[in-house]
GROMACS .gro file of C-alpha atoms in nm:
model
  360
    1MET     CA    1  -0.440   3.338  -1.218
    2ASN     CA    2  -0.382   2.966  -1.134
    3VAL     CA    3  -0.624   2.737  -1.233
    4HIS     CA    4  -0.482   2.446  -1.063
    5ASN     CA    5  -0.483   2.639  -0.738
    6GLN     CA    6  -0.903   2.707  -0.758
    7LEU     CA    7  -0.917   2.288  -0.733
    8VAL     CA    8  -1.033   2.095  -0.426
    9HIS     CA    9  -0.806   1.805  -0.372
   10SER     CA   10  -0.942   1.522  -0.172
   11LEU     CA   11  -0.824   1.387   0.191
   12GLU     CA   12  -0.452   1.249   0.246
   13ALA     CA   13  -0.495   0.899   0.287
   14HIS     CA   14  -0.370   0.875   0.622
   15TYR     CA   15  -0.687   1.017   0.799
   16TYR     CA   16  -0.821   0.754   0.647
   17THR     CA   17  -0.504   0.495   0.790
   18ASP     CA   18  -0.347   0.640   1.048
   19PRO     CA   19  -0.499   0.430   1.393
   20GLU     CA   20  -0.338   0.686   1.592
   21HIS     CA   21  -0.522   0.996   1.391
   22PHE     CA   22  -0.867   0.703   1.522
   23GLU     CA   23  -0.776   0.766   1.873
   24ARG     CA   24  -0.771   1.122   1.837
   25GLU     CA   25  -1.197   1.100   1.650
   26LYS     CA   26  -1.245   0.902   1.936
   27ALA     CA   27  -1.122   1.126   2.219
   28GLY     CA   28  -1.253   1.395   1.979
   29LEU     CA   29  -1.473   1.438   1.756
   30LEU     CA   30  -1.726   1.079   1.853
   31ALA     CA   31  -1.753   1.280   2.235
   32ARG     CA   32  -1.835   1.614   2.076
   33THR     CA   33  -2.094   1.490   1.851
   34TRP     CA   34  -2.456   1.367   1.812
   35GLN     CA   35  -2.451   1.016   1.854
   36PHE     CA   36  -2.728   0.743   1.820
   37ALA     CA   37  -2.782   0.584   2.110
   38GLY     CA   38  -3.095   0.319   2.026
   39HIS     CA   39  -3.475   0.341   1.969
   40VAL     CA   40  -3.731   0.454   2.181
   41SER     CA   41  -3.971   0.170   2.156
   42LEU     CA   42  -3.656  -0.014   2.438
   43LEU     CA   43  -3.761   0.283   2.695
   44GLU     CA   44  -4.103   0.192   2.684
   45LYS     CA   45  -4.196   0.131   3.065
   46PRO     CA   46  -4.036   0.355   3.399
   47GLY     CA   47  -3.757   0.195   3.453
   48ASP     CA   48  -3.680   0.071   3.112
   49TYR     CA   49  -3.235   0.069   3.065
   50PHE     CA   50  -3.014  -0.054   2.741
   51THR     CA   51  -2.667   0.048   2.760
   52ILE     CA   52  -2.465   0.107   2.469
   53ASP     CA   53  -2.060   0.183   2.361
   54ILE     CA   54  -2.034   0.519   2.277
   55ALA     CA   55  -1.680   0.685   2.234
   56ASP     CA   56  -1.480   0.380   2.460
   57GLU     CA   57  -1.733   0.454   2.724
   58SER     CA   58  -2.048   0.235   2.852
   59ILE     CA   59  -2.389   0.453   2.834
   60ILE     CA   60  -2.642   0.388   3.081
   61CYS     CA   61  -3.025   0.524   2.922
   62LEU     CA   62  -3.306   0.495   3.111
   63ARG     CA   63  -3.649   0.552   3.154
   64ASP     CA   64  -3.696   0.682   3.535
   65ARG     CA   65  -4.040   0.663   3.726
   66GLU     CA   66  -4.229   0.964   3.616
   67GLY     CA   67  -4.153   0.894   3.281
   68GLU     CA   68  -3.823   1.129   3.193
   69LEU     CA   69  -3.536   0.946   2.964
   70ARG     CA   70  -3.184   1.005   3.138
   71ALA     CA   71  -2.825   0.885   3.057
   72TYR     CA   72  -2.529   0.849   3.206
   73TYR     CA   73  -2.151   0.721   3.249
   74ASN     CA   74  -2.227   0.350   3.360
   75VAL     CA   75  -1.996   0.349   3.605
   76CYS     CA   76  -2.066   0.303   4.042
   77GLN     CA   77  -1.915   0.628   4.200
   78HIS     CA   78  -1.765   0.419   4.482
   79ARG     CA   79  -1.489   0.211   4.309
   80ALA     CA   80  -1.563   0.272   3.947
   81HIS     CA   81  -1.766  -0.134   3.929
   82GLN     CA   82  -2.010  -0.090   3.578
   83LEU     CA   83  -2.356  -0.100   3.669
   84VAL     CA   84  -2.518  -0.258   3.423
   85GLN     CA   85  -2.515  -0.430   3.124
   86GLY     CA   86  -2.740  -0.523   2.828
   87GLU     CA   87  -3.094  -0.426   2.905
   88GLY     CA   88  -3.359  -0.461   3.182
   89ASN     CA   89  -3.638  -0.333   3.374
   90THR     CA   90  -3.552  -0.234   3.692
   91LYS     CA   91  -3.605   0.007   3.981
   92LEU     CA   92  -3.251   0.085   4.195
   93LEU     CA   93  -2.977   0.101   3.979
   94VAL     CA   94  -2.784  -0.169   4.181
   95CYS     CA   95  -2.377  -0.223   4.166
   96PRO     CA   96  -2.295  -0.541   4.171
   97TYR     CA   97  -1.973  -0.508   4.319
   98HIS     CA   98  -2.056  -0.372   4.720
   99SER     CA   99  -2.434  -0.293   4.669
  100TRP     CA  100  -2.407   0.131   4.658
  101THR     CA  101  -2.776   0.148   4.522
  102TYR     CA  102  -2.879   0.481   4.291
  103GLU     CA  103  -3.172   0.607   4.211
  104LEU     CA  104  -3.253   0.620   3.915
  105THR     CA  105  -3.329   1.006   3.839
  106GLY     CA  106  -2.858   0.917   3.959
  107GLY     CA  107  -2.852   0.997   4.283
  108LEU     CA  108  -2.697   0.762   4.610
  109ARG     CA  109  -2.972   0.643   4.791
  110SER     CA  110  -2.766   0.374   4.958
  111GLY     CA  111  -2.445   0.153   5.029
  112PRO     CA  112  -2.356  -0.128   5.321
  113ASN     CA  113  -2.221   0.044   5.659
  114VAL     CA  114  -2.174   0.395   5.496
  115ARG     CA  115  -2.365   0.476   5.803
  116ALA     CA  116  -2.067   0.441   5.991
  117VAL     CA  117  -1.901   0.687   5.820
  118PRO     CA  118  -1.864   0.978   5.994
  119GLY     CA  119  -1.909   1.299   5.793
  120PHE     CA  120  -2.017   1.092   5.496
  121ASP     CA  121  -2.342   1.292   5.299
  122ARG     CA  122  -2.511   1.053   5.039
  123SER     CA  123  -2.682   1.364   4.903
  124LYS     CA  124  -2.321   1.525   4.769
  125ILE     CA  125  -2.339   1.163   4.554
  126CYS     CA  126  -2.462   1.034   4.221
  127LEU     CA  127  -2.442   0.912   3.836
  128THR     CA  128  -2.253   1.153   3.547
  129SER     CA  129  -2.512   1.288   3.376
  130VAL     CA  130  -2.492   1.237   3.021
  131ARG     CA  131  -2.725   1.502   2.746
  132ILE     CA  132  -3.008   1.246   2.556
  133GLU     CA  133  -3.210   1.363   2.349
  134ASP     CA  134  -3.560   1.174   2.125
  135PHE     CA  135  -3.525   1.279   1.739
  136CYS     CA  136  -3.836   1.173   1.616
  137GLY     CA  137  -3.776   0.795   1.875
  138PHE     CA  138  -3.439   0.775   1.802
  139LEU     CA  139  -3.250   0.838   2.104
  140PHE     CA  140  -2.947   1.004   2.065
  141VAL     CA  141  -2.622   1.137   2.321
  142ASN     CA  142  -2.349   1.339   2.335
  143LEU     CA  143  -2.094   1.288   2.608
  144ASP     CA  144  -2.006   1.710   2.558
  145PRO     CA  145  -2.233   1.882   2.800
  146ASP     CA  146  -2.150   2.210   2.633
  147ALA     CA  147  -2.304   2.038   2.328
  148LYS     CA  148  -2.585   2.220   2.131
  149PRO     CA  149  -2.908   2.081   2.080
  150MET     CA  150  -3.037   1.885   1.773
  151ASP     CA  151  -3.154   2.124   1.663
  152ASP     CA  152  -2.922   2.365   1.644
  153TRP     CA  153  -2.667   2.119   1.479
  154PHE     CA  154  -2.914   1.981   1.188
  155PRO     CA  155  -3.213   2.274   1.178
  156ASN     CA  156  -3.471   2.187   0.989
  157VAL     CA  157  -3.473   1.781   1.006
  158ARG     CA  158  -3.736   1.694   1.281
  159GLU     CA  159  -4.047   1.894   1.110
  160GLU     CA  160  -3.909   1.746   0.748
  161LEU     CA  161  -3.866   1.425   0.817
  162ARG     CA  162  -4.211   1.432   1.003
  163ALA     CA  163  -4.343   1.515   0.650
  164PHE     CA  164  -4.240   1.229   0.449
  165VAL     CA  165  -4.352   0.988   0.774
  166PRO     CA  166  -4.658   1.054   0.952
  167HIS     CA  167  -4.657   0.810   1.145
  168ILE     CA  168  -4.312   0.800   1.214
  169ASP     CA  169  -4.405   0.791   1.573
  170ARG     CA  170  -4.571   0.465   1.547
  171LEU     CA  171  -4.267   0.342   1.419
  172LYS     CA  172  -4.071   0.087   1.554
  173PRO     CA  173  -3.801  -0.147   1.447
  174LEU     CA  174  -3.881  -0.460   1.242
  175GLU     CA  175  -3.556  -0.567   1.161
  176TRP     CA  176  -3.173  -0.423   1.166
  177VAL     CA  177  -2.911  -0.541   0.895
  178GLU     CA  178  -2.538  -0.541   1.050
  179ILE     CA  179  -2.314  -0.560   0.765
  180SER     CA  180  -1.919  -0.559   0.828
  181GLU     CA  181  -1.705  -0.284   0.608
  182ASN     CA  182  -1.339  -0.323   0.631
  183CYS     CA  183  -1.275   0.038   0.588
  184ASN     CA  184  -1.231   0.354   0.749
  185TRP     CA  185  -1.562   0.470   0.858
  186LYS     CA  186  -1.504   0.827   0.708
  187VAL     CA  187  -1.510   0.582   0.400
  188SER     CA  188  -1.811   0.372   0.469
  189VAL     CA  189  -1.991   0.746   0.489
  190GLU     CA  190  -1.817   0.963   0.166
  191ASN     CA  191  -1.946   0.620  -0.081
  192TYR     CA  192  -2.334   0.692   0.088
  193SER     CA  193  -2.299   1.118   0.069
  194GLU     CA  194  -2.220   1.151  -0.285
  195CYS     CA  195  -2.426   0.968  -0.613
  196TYR     CA  196  -2.161   1.027  -0.833
  197HIS     CA  197  -2.065   0.635  -0.850
  198CYS     CA  198  -2.463   0.556  -0.842
  199PRO     CA  199  -2.511   0.502  -1.268
  200ILE     CA  200  -2.229   0.303  -1.220
  201ASN     CA  201  -2.251   0.087  -0.920
  202HIS     CA  202  -2.633   0.014  -0.759
  203PRO     CA  203  -2.826  -0.053  -1.106
  204THR     CA  204  -3.146  -0.186  -0.882
  205PHE     CA  205  -3.181   0.171  -0.671
  206ALA     CA  206  -3.075   0.367  -1.016
  207THR     CA  207  -3.343   0.262  -1.220
  208GLY     CA  208  -3.592   0.045  -0.962
  209VAL     CA  209  -3.580   0.294  -0.677
  210VAL     CA  210  -3.480   0.621  -0.805
  211LYS     CA  211  -3.408   0.865  -1.115
  212PRO     CA  212  -3.013   0.906  -1.065
  213GLU     CA  213  -3.025   1.220  -1.283
  214THR     CA  214  -3.252   1.382  -1.035
  215TYR     CA  215  -3.006   1.339  -0.746
  216ASP     CA  216  -2.833   1.638  -0.541
  217ILE     CA  217  -2.702   1.643  -0.206
  218GLN     CA  218  -2.684   1.943  -0.052
  219PRO     CA  219  -2.577   2.058   0.326
  220GLN     CA  220  -2.862   2.166   0.621
  221GLY     CA  221  -2.627   2.238   0.853
  222TYR     CA  222  -2.451   1.972   0.990
  223CYS     CA  223  -2.626   1.748   0.771
  224LEU     CA  224  -2.636   1.634   0.393
  225ARG     CA  225  -2.969   1.674   0.239
  226HIS     CA  226  -3.032   1.365  -0.076
  227THR     CA  227  -3.308   1.446  -0.294
  228THR     CA  228  -3.442   1.238  -0.601
  229GLU     CA  229  -3.757   1.187  -0.784
  230CYS     CA  230  -3.887   0.778  -0.767
  231GLN     CA  231  -3.830   0.571  -1.092
  232ASN     CA  232  -4.180   0.588  -1.265
  233LEU     CA  233  -4.432   0.328  -1.043
  234ASP     CA  234  -4.418   0.096  -1.382
  235ARG     CA  235  -4.048   0.067  -1.286
  236MET     CA  236  -4.049   0.045  -0.893
  237THR     CA  237  -3.918  -0.290  -0.732
  238TYR     CA  238  -4.198  -0.243  -0.459
  239ASP     CA  239  -4.665  -0.074  -0.497
  240VAL     CA  240  -4.621   0.202  -0.407
  241ASP     CA  241  -4.998   0.417  -0.366
  242LEU     CA  242  -4.880   0.773  -0.428
  243THR     CA  243  -5.250   0.911  -0.346
  244SER     CA  244  -5.205   0.840   0.045
  245ASN     CA  245  -4.965   1.170   0.161
  246GLU     CA  246  -4.793   1.464  -0.030
  247HIS     CA  247  -4.500   1.280   0.024
  248ALA     CA  248  -4.554   0.929  -0.062
  249GLY     CA  249  -4.365   0.954  -0.443
  250ASP     CA  250  -4.050   1.150  -0.321
  251TYR     CA  251  -3.729   0.946  -0.198
  252SER     CA  252  -3.572   1.153   0.104
  253SER     CA  253  -3.214   1.073   0.269
  254TRP     CA  254  -3.093   1.301   0.566
  255TYR     CA  255  -2.749   1.213   0.723
  256LEU     CA  256  -2.635   1.348   1.040
  257TRP     CA  257  -2.278   1.445   1.110
  258PRO     CA  258  -2.079   1.186   1.165
  259LEU     CA  259  -2.274   0.809   1.190
  260PHE     CA  260  -2.634   0.828   1.129
  261SER     CA  261  -2.884   0.904   0.818
  262PHE     CA  262  -3.234   0.837   0.848
  263GLN     CA  263  -3.334   0.740   0.487
  264VAL     CA  264  -3.670   0.722   0.361
  265TYR     CA  265  -3.780   0.581   0.006
  266PRO     CA  266  -4.146   0.617  -0.187
  267GLY     CA  267  -4.446   0.492   0.027
  268ASN     CA  268  -4.298   0.632   0.347
  269VAL     CA  269  -4.083   0.413   0.385
  270LEU     CA  270  -3.852   0.463   0.689
  271ASN     CA  271  -3.482   0.279   0.723
  272THR     CA  272  -3.153   0.355   0.891
  273TYR     CA  273  -2.795   0.443   0.843
  274HIS     CA  274  -2.582   0.370   1.194
  275TRP     CA  275  -2.213   0.355   1.159
  276ARG     CA  276  -2.001   0.201   1.442
  277ALA     CA  277  -1.701   0.311   1.408
  278ILE     CA  278  -1.482  -0.024   1.546
  279ASP     CA  279  -1.087   0.060   1.414
  280ALA     CA  280  -0.881   0.252   1.185
  281GLY     CA  281  -1.006  -0.017   0.900
  282HIS     CA  282  -1.302  -0.179   1.064
  283VAL     CA  283  -1.711  -0.017   1.036
  284ILE     CA  284  -1.978  -0.180   1.163
  285VAL     CA  285  -2.298  -0.054   0.930
  286TRP     CA  286  -2.596  -0.134   1.082
  287ARG     CA  287  -2.922  -0.104   0.849
  288GLY     CA  288  -3.263  -0.092   1.063
  289TRP     CA  289  -3.629  -0.147   0.899
  290TYR     CA  290  -3.934  -0.010   1.067
  291THR     CA  291  -4.310  -0.046   1.046
  292VAL     CA  292  -4.614   0.092   1.222
  293ASP     CA  293  -4.642  -0.049   1.573
  294GLY     CA  294  -4.312  -0.343   1.444
  295VAL     CA  295  -4.605  -0.541   1.288
  296ASP     CA  296  -4.466  -0.760   1.058
  297SER     CA  297  -4.458  -0.629   0.629
  298GLU     CA  298  -4.329  -0.875   0.351
  299THR     CA  299  -4.243  -0.561   0.195
  300ILE     CA  300  -4.027  -0.410   0.409
  301ARG     CA  301  -3.865  -0.771   0.470
  302ARG     CA  302  -3.886  -0.797   0.089
  303LEU     CA  303  -3.715  -0.405   0.071
  304ALA     CA  304  -3.442  -0.528   0.334
  305VAL     CA  305  -3.353  -0.834   0.100
  306GLN     CA  306  -3.320  -0.651  -0.194
  307ASP     CA  307  -3.129  -0.395  -0.035
  308ARG     CA  308  -2.929  -0.603   0.129
  309SER     CA  309  -2.816  -0.775  -0.187
  310THR     CA  310  -2.812  -0.541  -0.376
  311THR     CA  311  -2.736  -0.192  -0.296
  312VAL     CA  312  -2.519  -0.322   0.049
  313GLU     CA  313  -2.372  -0.582  -0.147
  314GLU     CA  314  -2.194  -0.355  -0.427
  315ASP     CA  315  -2.105  -0.074  -0.160
  316ILE     CA  316  -1.888  -0.290   0.022
  317TYR     CA  317  -1.661  -0.372  -0.264
  318LEU     CA  318  -1.616  -0.083  -0.343
  319VAL     CA  319  -1.528   0.101   0.021
  320GLU     CA  320  -1.345  -0.225   0.081
  321SER     CA  321  -1.174  -0.166  -0.219
  322VAL     CA  322  -1.127   0.209  -0.139
  323GLN     CA  323  -0.903   0.144   0.165
  324ARG     CA  324  -0.739  -0.110  -0.002
  325GLY     CA  325  -0.641   0.150  -0.260
  326LEU     CA  326  -0.558   0.470  -0.001
  327ARG     CA  327  -0.258   0.195   0.175
  328SER     CA  328  -0.077   0.227  -0.142
  329ARG     CA  329   0.183   0.413  -0.191
  330GLY     CA  330   0.108   0.507  -0.542
  331TYR     CA  331  -0.230   0.697  -0.448
  332LYS     CA  332  -0.191   1.065  -0.431
  333PRO     CA  333  -0.498   1.274  -0.373
  334GLY     CA  334  -0.691   1.320  -0.697
  335PRO     CA  335  -0.912   1.692  -0.673
  336LEU     CA  336  -1.276   1.594  -0.620
  337VAL     CA  337  -1.488   1.681  -0.885
  338LEU     CA  338  -1.703   1.955  -0.844
  339ASP     CA  339  -1.968   2.067  -1.012
  340PRO     CA  340  -2.157   2.487  -1.011
  341ALA     CA  341  -2.494   2.337  -1.132
  342CYS     CA  342  -2.459   2.051  -0.860
  343GLY     CA  343  -2.640   1.755  -0.927
  344VAL     CA  344  -2.599   1.329  -0.923
  345ASN     CA  345  -2.259   1.417  -1.102
  346SER     CA  346  -2.069   1.614  -0.914
  347GLU     CA  347  -1.912   1.555  -0.498
  348HIS     CA  348  -1.992   1.888  -0.389
  349SER     CA  349  -2.125   1.723  -0.129
  350VAL     CA  350  -1.834   1.482  -0.017
  351LYS     CA  351  -1.665   1.879  -0.030
  352THR     CA  352  -1.843   1.918   0.251
  353LEU     CA  353  -1.775   1.635   0.464
  354GLN     CA  354  -1.435   1.683   0.391
  355SER     CA  355  -1.441   2.069   0.521
  356TRP     CA  356  -1.624   1.858   0.811
  357MET     CA  357  -1.348   1.589   0.859
  358ARG     CA  358  -1.069   1.918   0.874
  359GLU     CA  359  -1.251   2.068   1.098
  360VAL     CA  360  -1.188   1.781   1.401
   0.00000   0.00000   0.00000
């Protein structure tokens, strides 16, 4: 048997550099997967709404008068004007173009002079719904009306998150850190999804947060689950109360294919990654940091600054260099390092990730 044939090679460069491939991803992958829309704290009261762009579509997320979460395409069914911008609170959705007015449940309520139209039946006109789910306080939408629920995509993640972050239902965003990266979103996601590079490139993370030698990443449905032990307490860069609950001393991460990740630092500190794919060569990463009831915390703010100035900054340099290399005519995809024992010095998680990329 030819051993070379058993090797698994990385994806060809065009997956990351071709603008036409990116357009196909927008029309397919990004429109058929669960995409993060916003935190539920944006929709605390009936009538609260916000808009988000997903796969070139503007989506309205809102809470109706009965307290139900709803999402719609942000387009009037009359002459296609967008209904709302930004965020706010409203009793009705009123189109700025001709004042066609919709209930928060999506049905048409009224429009100027529509009763004068023979055969006009407003009961047959309603906004086009979009799937929306509340996942531990994080709202996700899916443009595919037939998509399976998030628990099918990401088995056990909801329960595990609640075990690692017992207060997750009380969390509110404290700080958002916006990071622009001059690379394809898949380059950034792949970099996040392996720690083969951590001991070399992330000294603060590898010596002050986790023990790299215990790091492993395994698939869990369309989730990649990161697990590791945290550093000895005397080496941690912040204080941790190990007696508070069973996972107080643990680090774990749940990357939800394709563009979101929950990350829990020791001390039950939740932070998130949200990748926003801009074009074939650009992505924006939003890092969210949360506290109970959104109360200010010097520890969390210090962690956010430390993270931005170390791991995030180190990763920007890495992923942008990779993107430049992918455009080189000298690049031929090499074999992934797949250790049967898995662990930190193995790229088995990248193999899984690239198999999902090939699927689409």
